[in-house]
Amino acid sequence: MKANALFLFSGSRRSRWQSWFRRKKIATIMLDNEAYANTGGQESGMSVEGTVMNMAPKGKVFPKADLPKVAEASGCAYVAAASPSRPGKLGKVVRRAILIAREVGPTYVQLLSPCPTNFKTKPSETLLSIKTREKEKRFKQSEYISDDARGFLSALDEGKQSGGKQS
């Protein structure tokens, strides 16, 4: 069974978690814009604590949800948090998520890309904003690989090294 890719924006999606619990072979790739951006700038579970937005003028009063930890605890075989600040790493985690979801089980990738409109920055400054968040440790790139997924990736690498030939 081939995996389906599911692209979600910031926010809670109960159906995503249910697919993880049932070990559905699906790759979930979430664009973490740290806001409910289509509603005029509301804080979301993905907004960082203290974030001031149009609809949260006093600042968000609770911490950002740690969805990579939720994904891992929910049974995802592969979980990564990445950003466009390291494009090579970003490509690698998306590729791994799709390949692992096809063969092993559910995967989750969280891609940080703060909404320039709601954070009142220029789109051209988004990458700098991401690098600043990483430097200040407000966003950390991370990767979790289950034992089954690690075995799959090792077998995949061995196949490449032997030129795909079976001995």
Short mmCIF file of N, CA and C in Angstrom, two decimals:
data_model
loop_
_atom_site.label_atom_id
_atom_site.label_comp_id
_atom_site.label_asym_id
_atom_site.label_seq_id
_atom_site.Cartn_x
_atom_site.Cartn_y
_atom_site.Cartn_z
N MET A 1 0.84 -1.18 0.00
CA MET A 1 0.00 0.00 0.00
C MET A 1 0.88 1.24 0.00
N LYS A 2 0.69 2.12 -0.93
CA LYS A 2 1.46 3.35 -1.01
C LYS A 2 0.88 4.37 -0.04
N ALA A 3 1.76 5.25 0.46
CA ALA A 3 1.33 6.28 1.40
C ALA A 3 0.68 7.43 0.67
N ASN A 4 -0.23 8.05 1.34
CA ASN A 4 -0.81 9.30 0.86
C ASN A 4 -0.12 10.42 1.61
N ALA A 5 0.08 11.55 0.96
CA ALA A 5 0.63 12.71 1.65
C ALA A 5 -0.52 13.60 2.08
N LEU A 6 -0.50 14.04 3.30
CA LEU A 6 -1.54 14.89 3.84
C LEU A 6 -0.88 16.19 4.27
N PHE A 7 -1.23 17.28 3.64
CA PHE A 7 -0.66 18.57 3.98
C PHE A 7 -1.65 19.33 4.84
N LEU A 8 -1.22 19.75 6.01
CA LEU A 8 -2.07 20.48 6.94
C LEU A 8 -1.40 21.79 7.33
N PHE A 9 -2.19 22.76 7.68
CA PHE A 9 -1.66 23.99 8.22
C PHE A 9 -1.75 23.93 9.73
N SER A 10 -1.28 24.96 10.38
CA SER A 10 -1.27 25.01 11.83
C SER A 10 -2.66 24.76 12.39
N GLY A 11 -2.72 23.99 13.45
CA GLY A 11 -3.99 23.76 14.12
C GLY A 11 -4.20 22.31 14.46
N SER A 12 -5.26 22.06 15.15
CA SER A 12 -5.55 20.71 15.62
C SER A 12 -6.39 19.95 14.59
N ARG A 13 -6.02 18.74 14.34
CA ARG A 13 -6.77 17.88 13.43
C ARG A 13 -6.89 16.51 14.07
N ARG A 14 -8.03 16.23 14.66
CA ARG A 14 -8.23 14.96 15.34
C ARG A 14 -8.04 13.78 14.40
N SER A 15 -8.47 13.92 13.13
CA SER A 15 -8.37 12.80 12.19
C SER A 15 -6.92 12.40 11.94
N ARG A 16 -6.00 13.37 12.00
CA ARG A 16 -4.58 13.07 11.83
C ARG A 16 -4.13 12.12 12.93
N TRP A 17 -4.48 12.42 14.17
CA TRP A 17 -4.06 11.58 15.28
C TRP A 17 -4.67 10.20 15.18
N GLN A 18 -5.92 10.12 14.76
CA GLN A 18 -6.57 8.82 14.64
C GLN A 18 -5.86 7.94 13.62
N SER A 19 -5.38 8.54 12.53
CA SER A 19 -4.64 7.74 11.53
C SER A 19 -3.32 7.26 12.12
N TRP A 20 -2.71 8.05 12.99
CA TRP A 20 -1.47 7.61 13.65
C TRP A 20 -1.75 6.45 14.59
N PHE A 21 -2.80 6.56 15.40
CA PHE A 21 -3.15 5.49 16.34
C PHE A 21 -3.39 4.18 15.61
N ARG A 22 -4.01 4.25 14.43
CA ARG A 22 -4.33 3.04 13.66
C ARG A 22 -3.16 2.60 12.77
N ARG A 23 -2.03 3.28 12.88
CA ARG A 23 -0.81 2.95 12.14
C ARG A 23 -1.04 2.97 10.62
N LYS A 24 -1.86 3.92 10.17
CA LYS A 24 -2.11 4.08 8.73
C LYS A 24 -0.83 4.56 8.06
N LYS A 25 -0.56 4.06 6.91
CA LYS A 25 0.64 4.44 6.17
C LYS A 25 0.39 5.76 5.46
N ILE A 26 0.56 6.82 6.24
CA ILE A 26 0.30 8.16 5.72
C ILE A 26 1.39 9.11 6.21
N ALA A 27 1.85 9.95 5.32
CA ALA A 27 2.84 10.98 5.67
C ALA A 27 2.10 12.28 5.91
N THR A 28 2.21 12.80 7.12
CA THR A 28 1.60 14.08 7.46
C THR A 28 2.70 15.14 7.44
N ILE A 29 2.52 16.14 6.62
CA ILE A 29 3.49 17.23 6.53
C ILE A 29 2.75 18.52 6.88
N MET A 30 3.11 19.11 8.01
CA MET A 30 2.41 20.28 8.51
C MET A 30 3.24 21.54 8.35
N LEU A 31 2.67 22.54 7.72
CA LEU A 31 3.31 23.84 7.61
C LEU A 31 2.98 24.60 8.89
N ASP A 32 3.98 24.78 9.72
CA ASP A 32 3.80 25.44 11.02
C ASP A 32 4.00 26.94 10.83
N ASN A 33 2.89 27.66 10.62
CA ASN A 33 3.00 29.11 10.45
C ASN A 33 2.82 29.84 11.77
N GLU A 34 2.68 29.10 12.85
CA GLU A 34 2.58 29.61 14.21
C GLU A 34 1.38 30.52 14.45
N ALA A 35 0.31 30.34 13.67
CA ALA A 35 -0.88 31.18 13.83
C ALA A 35 -2.06 30.55 13.10
N TYR A 36 -3.24 31.03 13.41
CA TYR A 36 -4.40 30.80 12.55
C TYR A 36 -4.41 32.00 11.61
N ALA A 37 -3.73 31.86 10.51
CA ALA A 37 -3.47 33.01 9.64
C ALA A 37 -4.65 33.42 8.79
N ASN A 38 -5.58 32.53 8.50
CA ASN A 38 -6.71 32.88 7.64
C ASN A 38 -7.81 33.61 8.38
N THR A 39 -7.66 33.82 9.66
CA THR A 39 -8.72 34.41 10.47
C THR A 39 -8.34 35.77 11.03
N GLY A 40 -7.35 36.39 10.45
CA GLY A 40 -6.97 37.72 10.91
C GLY A 40 -5.89 37.74 11.96
N GLY A 41 -5.24 36.61 12.18
CA GLY A 41 -4.11 36.58 13.10
C GLY A 41 -4.45 36.13 14.50
N GLN A 42 -5.12 34.98 14.61
CA GLN A 42 -5.39 34.42 15.92
C GLN A 42 -4.22 33.59 16.38
N GLU A 43 -4.02 33.54 17.68
CA GLU A 43 -3.04 32.61 18.23
C GLU A 43 -3.56 31.20 18.02
N SER A 44 -2.66 30.26 17.95
CA SER A 44 -3.06 28.85 17.82
C SER A 44 -2.24 28.03 18.79
N GLY A 45 -2.51 26.75 18.81
CA GLY A 45 -1.70 25.85 19.63
C GLY A 45 -0.24 25.87 19.21
N MET A 46 0.01 26.28 17.97
CA MET A 46 1.37 26.32 17.45
C MET A 46 2.06 27.66 17.69
N SER A 47 1.33 28.67 18.19
CA SER A 47 1.95 29.96 18.50
C SER A 47 2.82 29.82 19.74
N VAL A 48 3.92 30.53 19.75
CA VAL A 48 4.83 30.52 20.89
C VAL A 48 4.22 31.33 22.03
N GLU A 49 4.37 30.87 23.27
CA GLU A 49 3.87 31.58 24.43
C GLU A 49 4.38 33.02 24.42
N GLY A 50 3.49 33.96 24.70
CA GLY A 50 3.85 35.38 24.73
C GLY A 50 3.67 36.09 23.39
N THR A 51 3.41 35.34 22.32
CA THR A 51 3.25 35.93 21.00
C THR A 51 2.07 36.90 20.98
N VAL A 52 2.33 38.12 20.55
CA VAL A 52 1.29 39.13 20.40
C VAL A 52 0.83 39.13 18.95
N MET A 53 -0.48 39.01 18.77
CA MET A 53 -1.06 39.00 17.42
C MET A 53 -2.31 39.87 17.43
N ASN A 54 -2.87 40.11 16.25
CA ASN A 54 -4.07 40.94 16.14
C ASN A 54 -5.17 40.47 17.09
N MET A 55 -5.41 39.17 17.13
CA MET A 55 -6.48 38.61 17.96
C MET A 55 -5.97 38.14 19.32
N ALA A 56 -4.73 38.42 19.64
CA ALA A 56 -4.14 38.09 20.95
C ALA A 56 -3.27 39.28 21.38
N PRO A 57 -3.91 40.45 21.59
CA PRO A 57 -3.14 41.66 21.85
C PRO A 57 -2.34 41.65 23.16
N LYS A 58 -2.73 40.80 24.10
CA LYS A 58 -1.98 40.69 25.36
C LYS A 58 -0.94 39.58 25.32
N GLY A 59 -0.92 38.83 24.23
CA GLY A 59 0.03 37.73 24.08
C GLY A 59 -0.57 36.40 24.46
N LYS A 60 -0.09 35.37 23.81
CA LYS A 60 -0.57 34.01 24.08
C LYS A 60 -0.16 33.61 25.49
N VAL A 61 -1.06 32.97 26.20
CA VAL A 61 -0.82 32.70 27.62
C VAL A 61 -0.45 31.25 27.94
N PHE A 62 -0.26 30.40 26.92
CA PHE A 62 0.15 29.02 27.19
C PHE A 62 1.21 28.61 26.18
N PRO A 63 2.02 27.60 26.51
CA PRO A 63 3.13 27.22 25.63
C PRO A 63 2.69 26.63 24.29
N LYS A 64 3.61 26.64 23.35
CA LYS A 64 3.39 26.04 22.04
C LYS A 64 3.26 24.52 22.20
N ALA A 65 2.30 23.95 21.49
CA ALA A 65 2.11 22.50 21.53
C ALA A 65 3.32 21.81 20.91
N ASP A 66 3.76 20.74 21.54
CA ASP A 66 4.91 19.99 21.05
C ASP A 66 4.39 18.81 20.21
N LEU A 67 3.93 19.10 18.99
CA LEU A 67 3.34 18.06 18.15
C LEU A 67 4.32 16.97 17.74
N PRO A 68 5.62 17.25 17.57
CA PRO A 68 6.52 16.12 17.30
C PRO A 68 6.49 15.08 18.43
N LYS A 69 6.42 15.51 19.67
CA LYS A 69 6.34 14.56 20.79
C LYS A 69 5.00 13.82 20.77
N VAL A 70 3.93 14.52 20.43
CA VAL A 70 2.61 13.89 20.32
C VAL A 70 2.64 12.82 19.22
N ALA A 71 3.25 13.17 18.09
CA ALA A 71 3.33 12.23 16.96
C ALA A 71 4.12 10.98 17.36
N GLU A 72 5.23 11.19 18.03
CA GLU A 72 6.05 10.05 18.47
C GLU A 72 5.25 9.17 19.44
N ALA A 73 4.61 9.79 20.43
CA ALA A 73 3.83 9.03 21.42
C ALA A 73 2.62 8.35 20.79
N SER A 74 2.14 8.87 19.66
CA SER A 74 0.97 8.31 18.98
C SER A 74 1.32 7.18 18.03
N GLY A 75 2.60 6.87 17.91
CA GLY A 75 2.99 5.72 17.10
C GLY A 75 3.59 6.02 15.75
N CYS A 76 3.93 7.26 15.48
CA CYS A 76 4.57 7.55 14.18
C CYS A 76 5.95 6.90 14.13
N ALA A 77 6.23 6.29 13.00
CA ALA A 77 7.51 5.60 12.80
C ALA A 77 8.65 6.58 12.54
N TYR A 78 8.30 7.77 12.07
CA TYR A 78 9.30 8.79 11.77
C TYR A 78 8.69 10.15 12.08
N VAL A 79 9.44 10.98 12.80
CA VAL A 79 8.98 12.33 13.17
C VAL A 79 10.14 13.28 12.99
N ALA A 80 9.88 14.41 12.34
CA ALA A 80 10.93 15.40 12.18
C ALA A 80 10.35 16.81 12.29
N ALA A 81 11.17 17.70 12.80
CA ALA A 81 10.87 19.13 12.80
C ALA A 81 12.00 19.76 11.98
N ALA A 82 11.63 20.49 10.96
CA ALA A 82 12.63 21.05 10.05
C ALA A 82 12.20 22.44 9.60
N SER A 83 13.09 23.09 8.88
CA SER A 83 12.77 24.42 8.35
C SER A 83 13.55 24.64 7.06
N PRO A 84 13.16 25.66 6.30
CA PRO A 84 13.90 25.95 5.07
C PRO A 84 15.27 26.58 5.31
N SER A 85 15.65 26.78 6.57
CA SER A 85 16.98 27.35 6.84
C SER A 85 18.09 26.36 6.47
N ARG A 86 17.73 25.08 6.41
CA ARG A 86 18.68 24.04 5.99
C ARG A 86 18.00 23.22 4.90
N PRO A 87 18.03 23.73 3.66
CA PRO A 87 17.27 23.08 2.58
C PRO A 87 17.66 21.63 2.33
N GLY A 88 18.93 21.28 2.46
CA GLY A 88 19.34 19.89 2.26
C GLY A 88 18.70 18.98 3.29
N LYS A 89 18.69 19.40 4.53
CA LYS A 89 18.06 18.63 5.61
C LYS A 89 16.55 18.56 5.40
N LEU A 90 15.95 19.65 4.97
CA LEU A 90 14.52 19.68 4.71
C LEU A 90 14.14 18.65 3.65
N GLY A 91 14.88 18.62 2.56
CA GLY A 91 14.62 17.63 1.52
C GLY A 91 14.78 16.21 2.02
N LYS A 92 15.79 16.00 2.85
CA LYS A 92 16.05 14.66 3.39
C LYS A 92 14.91 14.19 4.29
N VAL A 93 14.41 15.06 5.18
CA VAL A 93 13.35 14.62 6.09
C VAL A 93 12.03 14.38 5.35
N VAL A 94 11.71 15.20 4.36
CA VAL A 94 10.48 14.98 3.59
C VAL A 94 10.57 13.67 2.81
N ARG A 95 11.72 13.42 2.21
CA ARG A 95 11.91 12.17 1.46
C ARG A 95 11.79 10.97 2.40
N ARG A 96 12.47 11.04 3.55
CA ARG A 96 12.39 9.93 4.52
C ARG A 96 10.95 9.71 4.97
N ALA A 97 10.24 10.79 5.26
CA ALA A 97 8.85 10.67 5.73
C ALA A 97 7.99 9.94 4.71
N ILE A 98 8.13 10.29 3.45
CA ILE A 98 7.32 9.65 2.41
C ILE A 98 7.70 8.19 2.22
N LEU A 99 9.01 7.91 2.15
CA LEU A 99 9.45 6.52 1.96
C LEU A 99 9.06 5.63 3.13
N ILE A 100 9.24 6.12 4.35
CA ILE A 100 8.91 5.33 5.54
C ILE A 100 7.40 5.11 5.63
N ALA A 101 6.62 6.13 5.30
CA ALA A 101 5.16 5.98 5.34
C ALA A 101 4.68 4.94 4.33
N ARG A 102 5.35 4.83 3.21
CA ARG A 102 4.96 3.84 2.20
C ARG A 102 5.14 2.42 2.69
N GLU A 103 6.16 2.18 3.50
CA GLU A 103 6.54 0.81 3.84
C GLU A 103 6.40 0.45 5.32
N VAL A 104 6.52 1.41 6.22
CA VAL A 104 6.60 1.09 7.65
C VAL A 104 5.35 1.52 8.42
N GLY A 105 5.00 2.79 8.34
CA GLY A 105 3.88 3.29 9.12
C GLY A 105 3.79 4.80 9.05
N PRO A 106 2.95 5.40 9.87
CA PRO A 106 2.71 6.84 9.78
C PRO A 106 3.95 7.66 10.10
N THR A 107 4.02 8.82 9.45
CA THR A 107 5.13 9.74 9.68
C THR A 107 4.58 11.15 9.84
N TYR A 108 5.37 11.99 10.49
CA TYR A 108 4.96 13.39 10.71
C TYR A 108 6.17 14.29 10.54
N VAL A 109 6.00 15.33 9.73
CA VAL A 109 7.04 16.34 9.56
C VAL A 109 6.40 17.70 9.82
N GLN A 110 7.05 18.46 10.68
CA GLN A 110 6.60 19.82 11.01
C GLN A 110 7.60 20.80 10.39
N LEU A 111 7.10 21.62 9.46
CA LEU A 111 7.96 22.58 8.76
C LEU A 111 7.67 23.98 9.25
N LEU A 112 8.65 24.61 9.89
CA LEU A 112 8.46 25.96 10.41
C LEU A 112 8.52 26.98 9.28
N SER A 113 7.47 27.79 9.19
CA SER A 113 7.43 28.89 8.23
C SER A 113 6.46 29.94 8.77
N PRO A 114 6.94 30.81 9.68
CA PRO A 114 6.06 31.80 10.31
C PRO A 114 5.36 32.70 9.29
N CYS A 115 4.12 33.02 9.57
CA CYS A 115 3.31 33.84 8.67
C CYS A 115 3.80 35.29 8.68
N PRO A 116 4.35 35.78 7.57
CA PRO A 116 4.86 37.16 7.57
C PRO A 116 3.75 38.19 7.76
N THR A 117 2.57 37.93 7.24
CA THR A 117 1.47 38.90 7.38
C THR A 117 1.11 39.11 8.84
N ASN A 118 0.89 38.02 9.56
CA ASN A 118 0.45 38.14 10.95
C ASN A 118 1.57 38.47 11.93
N PHE A 119 2.81 38.21 11.54
CA PHE A 119 3.93 38.61 12.40
C PHE A 119 4.51 39.95 11.96
N LYS A 120 3.83 40.56 10.96
CA LYS A 120 4.17 41.90 10.48
C LYS A 120 5.63 42.02 10.03
N THR A 121 6.04 41.04 9.22
CA THR A 121 7.38 41.08 8.62
C THR A 121 7.22 40.98 7.11
N LYS A 122 8.25 41.32 6.40
CA LYS A 122 8.24 41.18 4.95
C LYS A 122 8.46 39.71 4.60
N PRO A 123 7.80 39.21 3.56
CA PRO A 123 8.03 37.82 3.15
C PRO A 123 9.52 37.52 2.92
N SER A 124 10.26 38.50 2.43
CA SER A 124 11.69 38.30 2.18
C SER A 124 12.49 38.13 3.47
N GLU A 125 11.88 38.44 4.61
CA GLU A 125 12.56 38.31 5.91
C GLU A 125 12.20 37.01 6.63
N THR A 126 11.38 36.18 6.01
CA THR A 126 10.92 34.96 6.68
C THR A 126 12.08 34.03 7.03
N LEU A 127 13.00 33.84 6.12
CA LEU A 127 14.13 32.94 6.39
C LEU A 127 14.98 33.47 7.55
N LEU A 128 15.21 34.78 7.58
CA LEU A 128 15.95 35.38 8.69
C LEU A 128 15.19 35.18 10.00
N SER A 129 13.87 35.31 9.95
CA SER A 129 13.04 35.10 11.13
C SER A 129 13.18 33.66 11.65
N ILE A 130 13.20 32.71 10.72
CA ILE A 130 13.36 31.30 11.10
C ILE A 130 14.73 31.07 11.74
N LYS A 131 15.77 31.61 11.11
CA LYS A 131 17.13 31.45 11.66
C LYS A 131 17.25 32.08 13.04
N THR A 132 16.58 33.21 13.26
CA THR A 132 16.59 33.86 14.57
C THR A 132 15.91 32.96 15.60
N ARG A 133 14.75 32.38 15.24
CA ARG A 133 14.05 31.47 16.17
C ARG A 133 14.94 30.28 16.52
N GLU A 134 15.66 29.76 15.53
CA GLU A 134 16.55 28.62 15.79
C GLU A 134 17.71 29.04 16.69
N LYS A 135 18.29 30.18 16.41
CA LYS A 135 19.43 30.66 17.21
C LYS A 135 19.01 30.89 18.66
N GLU A 136 17.82 31.42 18.85
CA GLU A 136 17.30 31.69 20.20
C GLU A 136 16.67 30.45 20.84
N LYS A 137 16.75 29.31 20.14
CA LYS A 137 16.23 28.03 20.61
C LYS A 137 14.71 28.04 20.82
N ARG A 138 14.01 28.89 20.04
CA ARG A 138 12.54 28.88 20.06
C ARG A 138 12.01 27.86 19.06
N PHE A 139 12.87 27.38 18.17
CA PHE A 139 12.53 26.28 17.26
C PHE A 139 13.77 25.43 17.12
N LYS A 140 13.60 24.13 17.33
CA LYS A 140 14.73 23.21 17.26
C LYS A 140 14.45 22.15 16.20
N GLN A 141 15.36 22.02 15.24
CA GLN A 141 15.23 20.94 14.26
C GLN A 141 15.53 19.63 14.98
N SER A 142 14.71 18.63 14.70
CA SER A 142 14.88 17.35 15.38
C SER A 142 14.39 16.22 14.49
N GLU A 143 14.75 15.00 14.90
CA GLU A 143 14.36 13.83 14.12
C GLU A 143 14.26 12.63 15.06
N TYR A 144 13.17 11.88 14.94
CA TYR A 144 12.98 10.63 15.66
C TYR A 144 12.77 9.55 14.62
N ILE A 145 13.48 8.44 14.75
CA ILE A 145 13.34 7.31 13.83
C ILE A 145 13.12 6.06 14.67
N SER A 146 11.98 5.39 14.48
CA SER A 146 11.69 4.16 15.22
C SER A 146 12.66 3.07 14.77
N ASP A 147 12.75 2.01 15.55
CA ASP A 147 13.63 0.90 15.18
C ASP A 147 13.25 0.30 13.83
N ASP A 148 11.94 0.12 13.60
CA ASP A 148 11.48 -0.43 12.32
C ASP A 148 11.87 0.49 11.16
N ALA A 149 11.69 1.79 11.35
CA ALA A 149 12.02 2.75 10.29
C ALA A 149 13.54 2.78 10.07
N ARG A 150 14.30 2.70 11.15
CA ARG A 150 15.76 2.68 11.03
C ARG A 150 16.22 1.45 10.23
N GLY A 151 15.59 0.30 10.52
CA GLY A 151 15.91 -0.91 9.77
C GLY A 151 15.57 -0.77 8.29
N PHE A 152 14.44 -0.16 8.00
CA PHE A 152 14.03 0.07 6.62
C PHE A 152 15.04 0.99 5.91
N LEU A 153 15.44 2.08 6.57
CA LEU A 153 16.40 3.00 5.96
C LEU A 153 17.75 2.33 5.74
N SER A 154 18.17 1.49 6.68
CA SER A 154 19.44 0.76 6.53
C SER A 154 19.37 -0.17 5.32
N ALA A 155 18.27 -0.89 5.20
CA ALA A 155 18.11 -1.81 4.06
C ALA A 155 18.08 -1.03 2.74
N LEU A 156 17.46 0.12 2.76
CA LEU A 156 17.40 0.98 1.57
C LEU A 156 18.81 1.44 1.20
N ASP A 157 19.59 1.87 2.20
CA ASP A 157 20.97 2.31 1.95
C ASP A 157 21.84 1.15 1.45
N GLU A 158 21.66 -0.04 2.03
CA GLU A 158 22.43 -1.20 1.59
C GLU A 158 22.11 -1.54 0.14
N GLY A 159 20.85 -1.44 -0.22
CA GLY A 159 20.43 -1.69 -1.61
C GLY A 159 21.07 -0.72 -2.58
N LYS A 160 21.19 0.54 -2.16
CA LYS A 160 21.83 1.54 -3.01
C LYS A 160 23.31 1.25 -3.17
N GLN A 161 23.97 0.87 -2.07
CA GLN A 161 25.40 0.63 -2.09
C GLN A 161 25.76 -0.60 -2.93
N SER A 162 24.86 -1.58 -2.95
CA SER A 162 25.15 -2.78 -3.74
C SER A 162 24.60 -2.65 -5.17
N GLY A 163 24.12 -1.45 -5.47
CA GLY A 163 23.58 -1.22 -6.80
C GLY A 163 22.24 -1.89 -7.02
N GLY A 164 21.55 -2.19 -5.89
CA GLY A 164 20.24 -2.81 -5.97
C GLY A 164 20.29 -4.31 -6.21
N LYS A 165 21.50 -4.89 -6.22
CA LYS A 165 21.65 -6.33 -6.49
C LYS A 165 21.48 -7.11 -5.20
N GLN A 166 20.75 -8.19 -5.26
CA GLN A 166 20.56 -9.09 -4.14
C GLN A 166 21.64 -10.16 -4.21
N SER A 167 22.21 -10.53 -3.06
CA SER A 167 23.21 -11.61 -3.08
C SER A 167 22.65 -12.90 -2.56
#
